[in-house]
XYZ file of C-alpha atoms in Angstrom:
664
model
C -17.941 20.103 29.181
C -21.121 18.947 30.917
C -21.781 17.831 34.459
C -22.032 14.210 33.326
C -19.712 14.133 30.341
C -18.298 15.982 27.379
C -18.570 16.498 23.621
C -15.717 16.443 21.150
C -15.790 18.657 18.074
C -13.864 18.595 14.809
C -14.288 22.229 13.865
C -18.033 22.796 14.294
C -18.929 19.103 13.875
C -19.637 17.044 16.977
C -17.818 13.736 16.455
C -18.113 12.191 19.936
C -20.525 12.494 22.843
C -19.780 10.874 26.200
C -22.311 10.787 29.028
C -22.373 8.677 32.166
C -25.713 7.177 31.105
C -24.430 6.559 27.554
C -20.637 6.131 27.629
C -18.578 6.473 24.462
C -15.542 4.907 26.154
C -15.003 1.409 27.539
C -11.930 -0.452 28.759
C -11.163 -4.092 29.352
C -8.721 -6.958 29.222
C -8.139 -9.712 26.722
C -5.604 -12.211 25.468
C -4.779 -12.473 21.761
C -5.157 -15.845 20.091
C -3.108 -15.647 16.902
C -1.670 -18.001 14.338
C 0.643 -17.087 11.450
C 1.256 -19.223 8.388
C 3.658 -17.561 5.941
C 2.426 -14.047 6.591
C -1.264 -14.970 6.786
C -2.890 -14.556 10.183
C -5.790 -15.949 12.119
C -6.666 -13.323 14.733
C -9.014 -13.989 17.639
C -9.456 -12.355 21.025
C -10.120 -14.136 24.302
C -11.944 -11.245 25.956
C -11.994 -11.364 29.733
C -13.554 -8.022 30.656
C -15.319 -5.037 29.118
C -16.293 -2.100 31.323
C -18.282 0.896 30.027
C -16.921 4.008 31.731
C -20.031 5.333 33.432
C -18.299 7.748 35.845
C -16.899 11.138 34.883
C -14.890 13.957 36.412
C -13.521 17.187 35.014
C -10.278 18.011 36.779
C -9.451 21.537 35.529
C -9.904 20.489 31.927
C -8.335 17.060 32.329
C -10.980 14.376 31.916
C -11.136 11.307 34.149
C -13.344 8.347 33.282
C -13.877 5.120 35.205
C -16.353 2.321 35.737
C -18.531 2.105 38.819
C -17.583 -1.586 38.851
C -13.838 -0.892 38.990
C -13.067 2.618 40.217
C -9.315 1.993 40.541
C -8.826 1.796 36.731
C -9.037 5.436 35.625
C -8.831 6.521 32.019
C -7.309 9.977 31.857
C -7.829 12.139 28.782
C -5.849 15.290 28.121
C -6.783 17.489 25.169
C -3.891 19.049 23.260
C -4.233 21.477 20.394
C -1.709 22.821 17.938
C -1.918 24.498 14.551
C -2.272 21.136 12.818
C -4.581 19.024 14.929
C -6.477 18.324 18.117
C -5.298 15.265 20.028
C -6.802 13.277 22.874
C -3.954 11.825 24.951
C -5.616 8.748 26.438
C -3.824 6.990 29.304
C -4.962 4.368 31.827
C -3.717 4.138 35.402
C -4.074 0.337 35.453
C -1.354 -1.377 33.400
C -3.375 -4.584 33.207
C -5.977 -2.853 31.026
C -5.163 -3.720 27.412
C -8.408 -3.102 25.556
C -10.020 0.217 24.634
C -13.289 0.929 22.848
C -14.388 4.356 21.610
C -17.671 5.124 19.880
C -17.546 8.157 17.627
C -20.603 9.622 15.931
C -21.575 9.011 12.329
C -24.108 11.107 10.450
C -26.658 9.296 8.316
C -25.218 10.552 5.038
C -21.555 10.606 6.104
C -18.981 8.705 4.068
C -15.587 7.451 5.259
C -12.481 6.605 3.240
C -8.878 5.675 3.973
C -7.747 2.855 6.235
C -4.406 2.462 4.475
C -4.288 0.706 1.114
C -7.683 -0.936 0.973
C -8.079 -3.216 -2.029
C -11.790 -4.104 -2.047
C -13.729 -1.033 -0.916
C -12.861 2.640 -1.227
C -15.834 3.740 0.869
C -15.564 2.026 4.235
C -19.157 2.405 5.450
C -21.043 -0.707 6.485
C -18.001 -2.860 7.173
C -15.426 -3.707 9.813
C -11.748 -3.051 9.076
C -9.019 -4.533 11.294
C -5.627 -2.830 10.973
C -2.919 -5.505 10.850
C -0.262 -5.759 8.171
C -0.225 -9.172 6.505
C -0.327 -11.006 3.241
C -3.586 -9.902 1.616
C -4.434 -13.474 0.638
C -5.249 -15.131 -2.658
C -8.818 -14.608 -3.848
C -9.879 -12.509 -0.841
C -13.488 -13.606 -1.185
C -14.753 -16.316 1.176
C -17.486 -17.295 -1.292
C -15.057 -18.343 -4.033
C -13.461 -21.741 -4.547
C -9.957 -20.280 -4.930
C -10.143 -18.504 -1.568
C -11.489 -21.627 0.099
C -8.648 -23.727 -1.319
C -6.048 -21.213 -0.180
C -7.584 -21.006 3.303
C -7.375 -24.791 3.607
C -3.744 -24.743 2.464
C -2.586 -22.289 5.136
C -4.922 -19.428 6.049
C -3.957 -17.913 2.700
C -7.331 -16.977 1.198
C -7.615 -13.539 2.780
C -10.715 -11.365 3.037
C -11.935 -7.952 1.901
C -10.008 -6.189 4.694
C -6.673 -8.020 4.555
C -3.952 -5.794 3.162
C -0.194 -5.342 3.110
C -0.708 -1.741 4.177
C -3.335 -0.978 6.820
C -3.452 2.355 8.627
C -5.844 3.447 11.403
C -6.608 6.747 9.696
C -9.824 7.694 7.948
C -11.318 10.748 6.263
C -14.912 11.904 6.497
C -17.036 13.475 3.778
C -17.636 16.219 6.354
C -14.005 17.315 5.894
C -12.383 15.984 9.022
C -9.985 13.094 9.546
C -9.287 10.773 12.471
C -5.994 9.046 13.229
C -5.340 6.514 15.970
C -1.693 6.884 16.929
C -0.697 3.375 17.949
C 0.933 0.344 16.364
C -1.263 -2.040 18.358
C -3.906 -4.131 16.616
C -6.990 -1.978 16.132
C -10.311 -2.026 14.305
C -12.611 0.524 12.705
C -16.178 -0.790 12.899
C -18.673 0.947 10.612
C -21.303 -1.792 10.599
C -23.661 0.404 12.641
C -24.647 3.391 10.532
C -24.945 5.664 13.595
C -21.438 5.252 14.980
C -17.804 4.797 14.039
C -16.593 2.247 16.537
C -12.918 1.977 17.451
C -11.376 -1.048 19.129
C -7.724 -1.062 20.180
C -5.639 -3.725 21.911
C -3.933 -1.060 23.981
C -5.431 1.523 26.310
C -2.684 4.142 26.027
C -3.193 5.812 22.646
C -3.553 9.221 21.039
C -6.701 10.017 19.067
C -5.945 12.794 16.587
C -8.462 14.988 14.746
C -7.790 17.098 11.649
C -10.098 19.547 9.891
C -9.939 21.476 6.629
C -12.126 23.639 4.433
C -12.043 21.107 1.599
C -10.799 17.596 0.866
C -7.660 18.617 -0.958
C -6.640 20.561 2.122
C -7.429 17.558 4.313
C -5.285 15.244 2.189
C -2.506 17.814 2.353
C -2.734 17.673 6.139
C -2.372 13.889 6.006
C 0.817 14.317 4.003
C 2.082 16.938 6.454
C 1.358 14.597 9.360
C 2.841 11.368 8.023
C 5.577 12.535 5.666
C 6.009 13.535 2.061
C 7.773 11.647 -0.704
C 10.563 13.089 -2.870
C 9.863 13.707 -6.556
C 9.924 10.647 -8.775
C 13.100 10.344 -10.868
C 12.783 11.454 -14.482
C 13.823 8.026 -15.739
C 11.070 6.309 -13.740
C 8.276 8.312 -15.394
C 9.701 8.748 -18.903
C 9.291 5.203 -20.180
C 8.417 1.673 -19.157
C 10.334 -0.609 -16.812
C 10.355 -4.182 -18.118
C 10.447 -6.965 -15.554
C 12.253 -10.131 -16.705
C 13.775 -12.946 -14.636
C 15.343 -15.262 -17.158
C 19.037 -15.171 -16.331
C 21.252 -14.499 -19.320
C 18.301 -14.934 -21.688
C 16.844 -11.792 -20.121
C 18.968 -9.526 -22.287
C 17.984 -11.120 -25.584
C 14.342 -10.806 -24.619
C 14.855 -7.189 -23.533
C 16.343 -6.342 -26.940
C 13.355 -7.937 -28.660
C 10.990 -5.748 -26.641
C 13.117 -2.665 -27.312
C 13.147 -3.434 -31.041
C 9.342 -3.315 -31.051
C 9.574 0.436 -30.567
C 8.793 0.453 -26.860
C 9.967 3.431 -24.813
C 12.100 1.707 -22.172
C 13.952 3.352 -19.314
C 14.393 0.425 -16.936
C 15.156 -3.293 -16.813
C 14.052 -4.974 -13.600
C 15.613 -8.366 -12.847
C 14.447 -9.590 -9.470
C 16.438 -12.790 -10.022
C 19.759 -10.933 -9.959
C 20.469 -12.758 -6.704
C 19.576 -16.243 -7.986
C 16.580 -18.567 -8.115
C 15.039 -21.134 -5.809
C 12.398 -23.385 -7.361
C 9.462 -24.185 -5.029
C 5.973 -25.590 -5.276
C 4.637 -22.016 -5.343
C 6.705 -21.284 -8.401
C 9.987 -19.628 -9.269
C 11.157 -17.960 -6.029
C 14.308 -15.941 -5.395
C 17.395 -16.896 -3.402
C 17.274 -14.551 -0.438
C 20.927 -13.623 -0.129
C 21.219 -10.071 -1.336
C 24.253 -10.035 -3.591
C 24.940 -10.582 -7.257
C 24.637 -14.189 -8.378
C 27.425 -14.430 -10.965
C 26.342 -17.892 -12.068
C 22.916 -16.663 -13.179
C 24.208 -13.348 -14.564
C 27.914 -13.844 -15.398
C 28.593 -10.424 -16.925
C 26.052 -8.297 -15.080
C 28.336 -5.329 -14.235
C 29.160 -4.868 -17.933
C 25.504 -5.273 -18.863
C 24.449 -2.603 -16.363
C 27.069 -0.205 -17.725
C 25.982 -0.809 -21.315
C 22.331 -0.233 -20.445
C 23.215 3.001 -18.630
C 24.836 4.373 -21.785
C 21.465 3.891 -23.506
C 19.584 5.674 -20.724
C 18.217 2.439 -19.264
C 18.472 1.859 -15.517
C 18.879 -1.542 -13.877
C 16.632 -2.544 -10.972
C 16.729 -5.504 -8.591
C 15.038 -6.975 -5.557
C 15.565 -7.167 -1.792
C 13.551 -7.960 1.313
C 14.301 -7.731 5.058
C 14.930 -11.457 5.574
C 17.999 -13.628 5.022
C 17.813 -17.232 3.840
C 19.365 -19.512 6.447
C 21.434 -21.238 3.751
C 23.037 -18.008 2.521
C 26.300 -16.377 3.671
C 24.668 -13.091 4.706
C 22.571 -14.965 7.281
C 25.772 -16.334 8.819
C 27.319 -12.866 8.821
C 24.285 -11.262 10.462
C 24.031 -14.033 13.065
C 27.698 -13.670 14.014
C 27.161 -9.948 14.580
C 24.062 -10.510 16.723
C 21.823 -8.686 14.272
C 18.981 -11.212 14.015
C 15.760 -11.390 16.017
C 15.844 -14.283 18.467
C 13.606 -17.014 19.740
C 11.932 -16.356 23.069
C 13.071 -19.675 24.518
C 16.741 -19.465 23.493
C 19.402 -17.215 22.019
C 19.065 -18.853 18.615
C 17.955 -16.752 15.645
C 14.254 -16.972 14.922
C 13.618 -18.776 11.609
C 10.471 -17.858 9.666
C 8.900 -20.450 7.368
C 8.467 -18.891 3.935
C 7.273 -22.068 2.256
C 9.935 -24.707 1.558
C 12.733 -22.568 3.020
C 13.436 -20.661 6.237
C 14.829 -17.170 6.742
C 16.128 -15.077 9.608
C 14.742 -11.677 10.572
C 17.198 -8.781 10.679
C 16.282 -6.950 13.888
C 15.650 -3.348 12.897
C 14.959 -2.346 16.513
C 18.744 -2.633 16.878
C 20.136 0.574 15.329
C 23.397 -1.183 14.469
C 21.539 -3.967 12.642
C 19.457 -1.468 10.679
C 22.585 0.488 9.745
C 24.353 -2.764 8.753
C 21.564 -3.746 6.378
C 21.374 -0.228 4.951
C 25.122 0.050 4.326
C 26.419 -3.502 3.971
C 23.605 -4.821 1.774
C 21.705 -1.996 0.083
C 24.620 0.431 -0.019
C 27.475 -1.853 -1.008
C 25.818 -4.812 -2.725
C 23.160 -2.853 -4.594
C 23.731 0.885 -5.021
C 27.509 0.664 -5.344
C 27.075 -2.311 -7.682
C 25.027 -0.169 -10.052
C 21.366 -0.664 -9.176
C 19.145 2.396 -9.578
C 16.037 0.892 -8.005
C 14.500 -2.203 -6.509
C 11.435 -3.859 -5.117
C 11.706 -3.646 -1.317
C 9.427 -6.579 -0.701
C 7.675 -7.941 2.386
C 7.744 -6.290 5.813
C 4.452 -7.899 6.937
C 5.842 -11.156 8.313
C 7.256 -10.205 11.719
C 6.072 -13.055 13.979
C 4.382 -12.110 17.224
C 6.577 -14.458 19.281
C 10.048 -13.165 18.411
C 12.442 -11.555 20.908
C 13.609 -8.119 19.796
C 16.715 -6.124 20.647
C 14.850 -3.173 22.163
C 12.598 -5.373 24.286
C 9.457 -4.114 22.579
C 6.305 -6.183 22.344
C 6.289 -7.923 18.923
C 2.497 -7.514 18.872
C 3.152 -3.788 18.430
C 6.434 -4.051 16.534
C 4.627 -6.101 13.890
C 2.745 -3.127 12.461
C 5.773 -0.856 12.817
C 7.991 -3.216 10.825
C 7.149 -1.907 7.324
C 8.020 1.624 8.463
C 11.370 0.502 9.896
C 12.041 -1.418 6.686
C 11.215 1.603 4.526
C 13.607 3.745 6.565
C 16.443 1.258 6.055
C 16.002 1.596 2.288
C 15.621 5.378 2.324
C 18.698 5.779 4.538
C 20.787 3.762 2.094
C 19.783 5.950 -0.842
C 20.390 9.121 1.184
C 23.837 7.856 2.203
C 24.856 7.834 -1.456
C 23.293 11.228 -2.191
C 20.794 9.626 -4.554
C 17.440 10.650 -3.080
C 15.231 11.532 -6.046
C 17.461 9.594 -8.452
C 17.500 6.024 -7.182
C 14.163 4.700 -5.970
C 12.450 1.659 -4.487
C 8.889 0.436 -4.268
C 7.064 -1.327 -1.449
C 3.760 -3.089 -0.865
C 3.850 -3.147 2.965
C 3.091 -0.120 5.081
C 1.648 1.412 8.211
C 1.300 4.886 9.708
C 4.431 6.871 8.881
C 5.680 4.831 5.930
C 4.920 7.901 3.819
C 8.042 9.610 5.181
C 10.352 6.933 3.784
C 8.729 4.944 0.962
C 8.903 6.889 -2.329
C 6.599 4.611 -4.336
C 3.920 2.054 -3.506
C 3.025 -0.929 -5.600
C -0.267 -2.746 -5.274
C 1.125 -6.106 -4.174
C 0.289 -9.499 -5.598
C -2.943 -9.401 -7.585
C -4.321 -12.595 -9.081
C -3.847 -12.738 -12.824
C -7.550 -12.257 -13.495
C -10.550 -9.921 -13.313
C -11.872 -11.215 -9.966
C -13.727 -8.664 -7.848
C -11.551 -8.803 -4.715
C -8.114 -9.841 -5.996
C -7.926 -8.972 -9.675
C -6.914 -6.031 -11.830
C -9.610 -3.707 -10.450
C -8.154 -3.803 -6.919
C -5.165 -1.809 -8.165
C -7.388 1.242 -8.600
C -8.960 0.951 -5.151
C -5.528 0.578 -3.578
C -4.180 3.647 -5.340
C -7.139 5.831 -4.393
C -7.408 4.771 -0.747
C -3.682 5.040 -0.005
C -3.406 8.329 -1.874
C -5.872 9.980 0.494
C -3.416 9.349 3.358
C -0.459 11.073 1.730
C 0.991 8.355 -0.513
C 1.434 10.315 -3.721
C 2.744 7.599 -6.048
C 1.288 4.175 -6.790
C 1.595 1.526 -9.507
C 1.159 -2.207 -10.081
C 2.648 -5.354 -11.571
C 1.555 -5.147 -15.212
C -0.076 -8.514 -15.867
C -0.649 -9.351 -12.219
C 1.400 -11.756 -10.139
C -0.365 -14.722 -8.523
C -1.094 -17.703 -10.737
C -2.307 -20.732 -8.774
C -4.842 -23.561 -9.158
C -5.390 -23.005 -12.848
C -5.694 -19.216 -12.764
C -3.545 -17.924 -15.644
C -3.348 -14.741 -17.661
C -5.729 -14.334 -20.568
C -4.928 -12.247 -23.613
C -7.758 -9.911 -22.597
C -6.185 -9.379 -19.177
C -2.781 -8.592 -20.675
C -4.217 -6.007 -23.041
C -6.291 -4.333 -20.335
C -3.368 -4.204 -17.888
C -1.101 -2.692 -20.547
C -3.707 0.025 -21.088
C -4.138 0.709 -17.372
C -0.419 0.744 -16.568
C 0.262 3.482 -19.107
C -1.784 5.889 -16.981
C 0.044 5.361 -13.695
C 3.123 7.285 -12.560
C 5.325 4.229 -13.151
C 4.697 1.613 -15.856
C 6.386 -1.654 -14.810
C 5.770 -5.214 -15.948
C 6.132 -8.463 -13.994
C 6.370 -12.046 -15.215
C 4.466 -13.372 -12.183
C 5.167 -16.270 -9.862
C 4.878 -18.855 -12.661
C 6.273 -17.243 -15.824
C 6.276 -20.424 -17.912
C 2.541 -20.938 -17.345
C 1.523 -17.418 -18.273
C 1.427 -15.034 -21.198
C 4.234 -12.466 -21.266
C 4.791 -9.195 -23.099
C 6.971 -10.984 -25.647
C 4.669 -13.971 -26.090
C 3.392 -12.679 -29.431
C 3.643 -9.777 -31.844
C 0.252 -8.400 -30.825
C 1.302 -7.913 -27.203
C 4.615 -6.394 -28.254
C 2.957 -3.870 -30.556
C 0.369 -2.921 -27.956
C 2.938 -2.548 -25.194
C 5.223 -0.508 -27.445
C 2.428 1.891 -28.291
C 1.210 2.356 -24.730
C 4.747 2.791 -23.411
C 5.074 5.635 -25.899
C 1.844 7.131 -24.552
C 3.249 6.842 -21.054
C 6.479 8.547 -22.151
C 4.578 11.297 -23.986
C 2.752 12.177 -20.761
C 5.991 12.563 -18.749
C 5.838 16.400 -18.635
C 2.341 16.204 -17.171
C 3.408 13.565 -14.660
C 6.415 15.688 -13.725
C 4.090 18.613 -13.015
C 1.901 16.346 -10.872
C 4.970 15.086 -9.036
C 6.049 18.664 -8.343
C 2.539 19.370 -7.081
C 2.748 16.327 -4.806
C 6.005 17.590 -3.326
C 4.460 21.001 -2.700
C 0.999 19.975 -1.465
C 0.974 16.239 -0.726
C -1.784 15.557 -3.258
C -1.614 12.116 -4.890
C -1.367 11.742 -8.637
C -4.333 9.332 -8.825
C -7.398 10.819 -7.158
C -11.025 9.840 -6.519
C -13.557 12.093 -8.178
C -14.826 13.370 -4.825
C -11.448 14.932 -4.056
C -12.202 17.751 -6.514
C -15.976 17.404 -7.014
C -18.144 17.311 -3.885
C -21.016 15.208 -5.135
C -22.316 12.287 -3.016
C -22.873 10.386 -6.270
C -19.076 10.077 -6.522
C -18.453 8.764 -2.995
C -18.461 5.102 -4.077
C -16.763 5.447 -7.465
C -13.599 3.350 -7.399
C -13.175 2.039 -10.949
C -12.106 5.350 -12.493
C -9.959 8.198 -11.247
C -8.670 11.670 -11.845
C -5.033 11.643 -12.917
C -4.233 15.028 -11.513
C -7.014 17.585 -11.886
C -6.911 17.686 -15.699
C -7.232 14.054 -16.773
C -9.805 11.362 -16.062
C -8.959 7.685 -16.609
C -11.526 4.876 -16.671
C -9.680 1.596 -17.354
C -11.573 -1.486 -18.450
C -11.303 -3.844 -15.471
C -13.960 -6.386 -16.398
C -13.450 -9.277 -18.797
C -14.622 -9.311 -22.398
C -15.861 -5.728 -22.543
C -15.698 -3.521 -25.600
C -17.105 -0.414 -23.908
C -17.814 0.911 -20.440
C -19.769 3.664 -18.720
C -17.709 6.658 -17.695
C -18.792 9.308 -15.197
C -17.642 12.793 -16.155
C -17.920 15.568 -13.540
C -18.783 19.164 -14.327
C -16.900 20.906 -17.109
C -16.123 20.193 -20.741
C -14.082 17.059 -21.358
C -12.149 15.956 -24.442
C -11.837 12.275 -25.367
C -8.083 11.646 -25.656
C -8.270 9.334 -28.670
C -10.967 10.932 -30.842
C -10.953 14.558 -29.747
C -14.733 14.432 -29.246
C -16.051 16.803 -26.574
C -18.306 15.562 -23.769
C -20.309 17.317 -21.057
C -20.971 16.275 -17.493
C -22.831 12.998 -17.116
C -22.521 9.248 -17.553
C -21.514 8.167 -21.037
C -21.080 4.775 -22.729
C -17.599 4.922 -24.235
C -16.077 2.482 -26.730
C -12.902 0.924 -25.362
C -10.889 -1.063 -27.894
C -7.449 -2.271 -26.845
C -5.038 0.634 -26.949
C -7.760 3.219 -26.353
C -8.905 2.969 -22.736
C -11.472 5.652 -21.879
C -9.383 8.730 -21.052
C -10.603 12.327 -20.992
C -8.897 15.664 -20.442
C -10.254 19.031 -19.407
C -10.735 21.313 -22.397
C -9.324 24.285 -20.482
C -6.224 22.452 -19.210
C -2.889 24.232 -19.693
C -1.643 20.805 -20.839
C -4.186 20.612 -23.675
C -1.474 20.847 -26.397
C 0.436 17.983 -24.761
C -2.689 15.850 -24.544
C -3.513 16.575 -28.188
C -0.014 15.484 -29.199
C -0.706 11.964 -27.928
C -3.326 11.542 -30.616
C -1.420 13.434 -33.300
C 2.055 11.935 -32.874
C 1.145 8.372 -32.002
C -1.454 7.994 -34.697
C -4.365 7.399 -32.360
């Protein structure tokens, strides 16, 4: 403490300095100006007041800050310490104050990572990152025609910072982490290289600091803080999961793929509940029960697949189509979020159809969805997994059961949704056997969501919305304690003439084999796009890489066990194990555990790529050639993405068997 302020330290690093002549804290008032169109948001702030806190008092260790212009609004700060963290408990005496700004320090050479699942930039420096769960947008690059078209059609173009899973948590290259404990809209502003600016639309928050001796320890602390996932099921990592949504024709197509020699352990049919055709493409009928017309003999099919060691997966999301019977049932029970101007259920426009919002702030409604829908209609029916979609769409003008402000409930919604799914699996004693995967998230989703997927990439190589964003999403989210990540093989979004190329399909097949879960998707417009079974070349390539994926299952199991024990993700940035500033920006290759390095080809029409190898001796998976530390130009034909393993790895015999047994 000082006579005119205080310093805040993370270990021996000063991360904040507040003085009356140079305040780090400011408070104010503002009114949000927001518009939502199908999960895409325009967010503006009508700021009325901003007051730097230029007065300071130390009341026996409790800090009081206020502005000389408004001395009645006092910001109190209490410092709490425990074995895990240091926390600033920040509270304002004036309830009308709803804006808070904090300026933390930033060293010239300091790097920051995290922010949830960031899709464009792994290193956050130099940019501004709002934390608000939403659709990520299509294109996500304001300079491109596709993004401009999507913006004009309904705010749907997105930007570099828009993401299904934001989180106000970031890690520093100086081995400390910061977490803002609030669900309110907030921003990390790193556009000024001398400060890390925080903006929050709530004055009562906790600012948490974590320190560790190294980055692996820091990531472990993130997992301890936010929750740790159970081990992945053996079936989910031991072969590929094929996604098909073709009604009864699905099974004939599945057999064709199986006959190619592919290692298959799952069949994912998101259309198990029926189809609704829209202008966007083939959508699902959002009433979460078996559609016997589309799949007449599904129970027998599921049983037959199970005898072959193949699990059946489906789809669910937290909304109910207004023209489905489950909506009527939920409405009669009072389990839907309501309009603010009446007691009618709030209907969300999802593009050519409306849906009600099951109100998870009502414990009875959450339990109903968990038991009545996921428990009875899905798990008891025979599903072993599912996509738990959405979670980002909670409107900011709904009326909720618990009376909470929807502006704050919005970011909490993915966490509540994840818990509903996890509770259902736990109720059947199937944690670690059945699983689900989500794209939406926020602080704390780690405790409930066992597997992330990267959301809806465009079916292309575009910089901000194509195949490469999968890697950035995996690495950024993994640093915050999300151990498992994967993607829709082939991508999802096909609009305005953007369709899958053969090159894209081959490169995504290669990349997906080196993720914990290998799962394909037909996309939003299957008929317009290439599929795994479109030709013999795709089938042969997919079969081979699914066998590679299956061959690596013992290694992935060891990594999963490590994740359970330590919280470390399976896919890791180089700087997690090698402290070299040259690696701070590397986001197009990753360590798969400590003993494997994967550098997928994520640019179009490439036959080789540069690969950065850290210190040690590395063995090229496909040729057995040894390489030393450095940057190397590596040939990358289809079926042989640049992959290297540590020579001294205890898994060296397993890695060698990939080449020997699969004829690489």
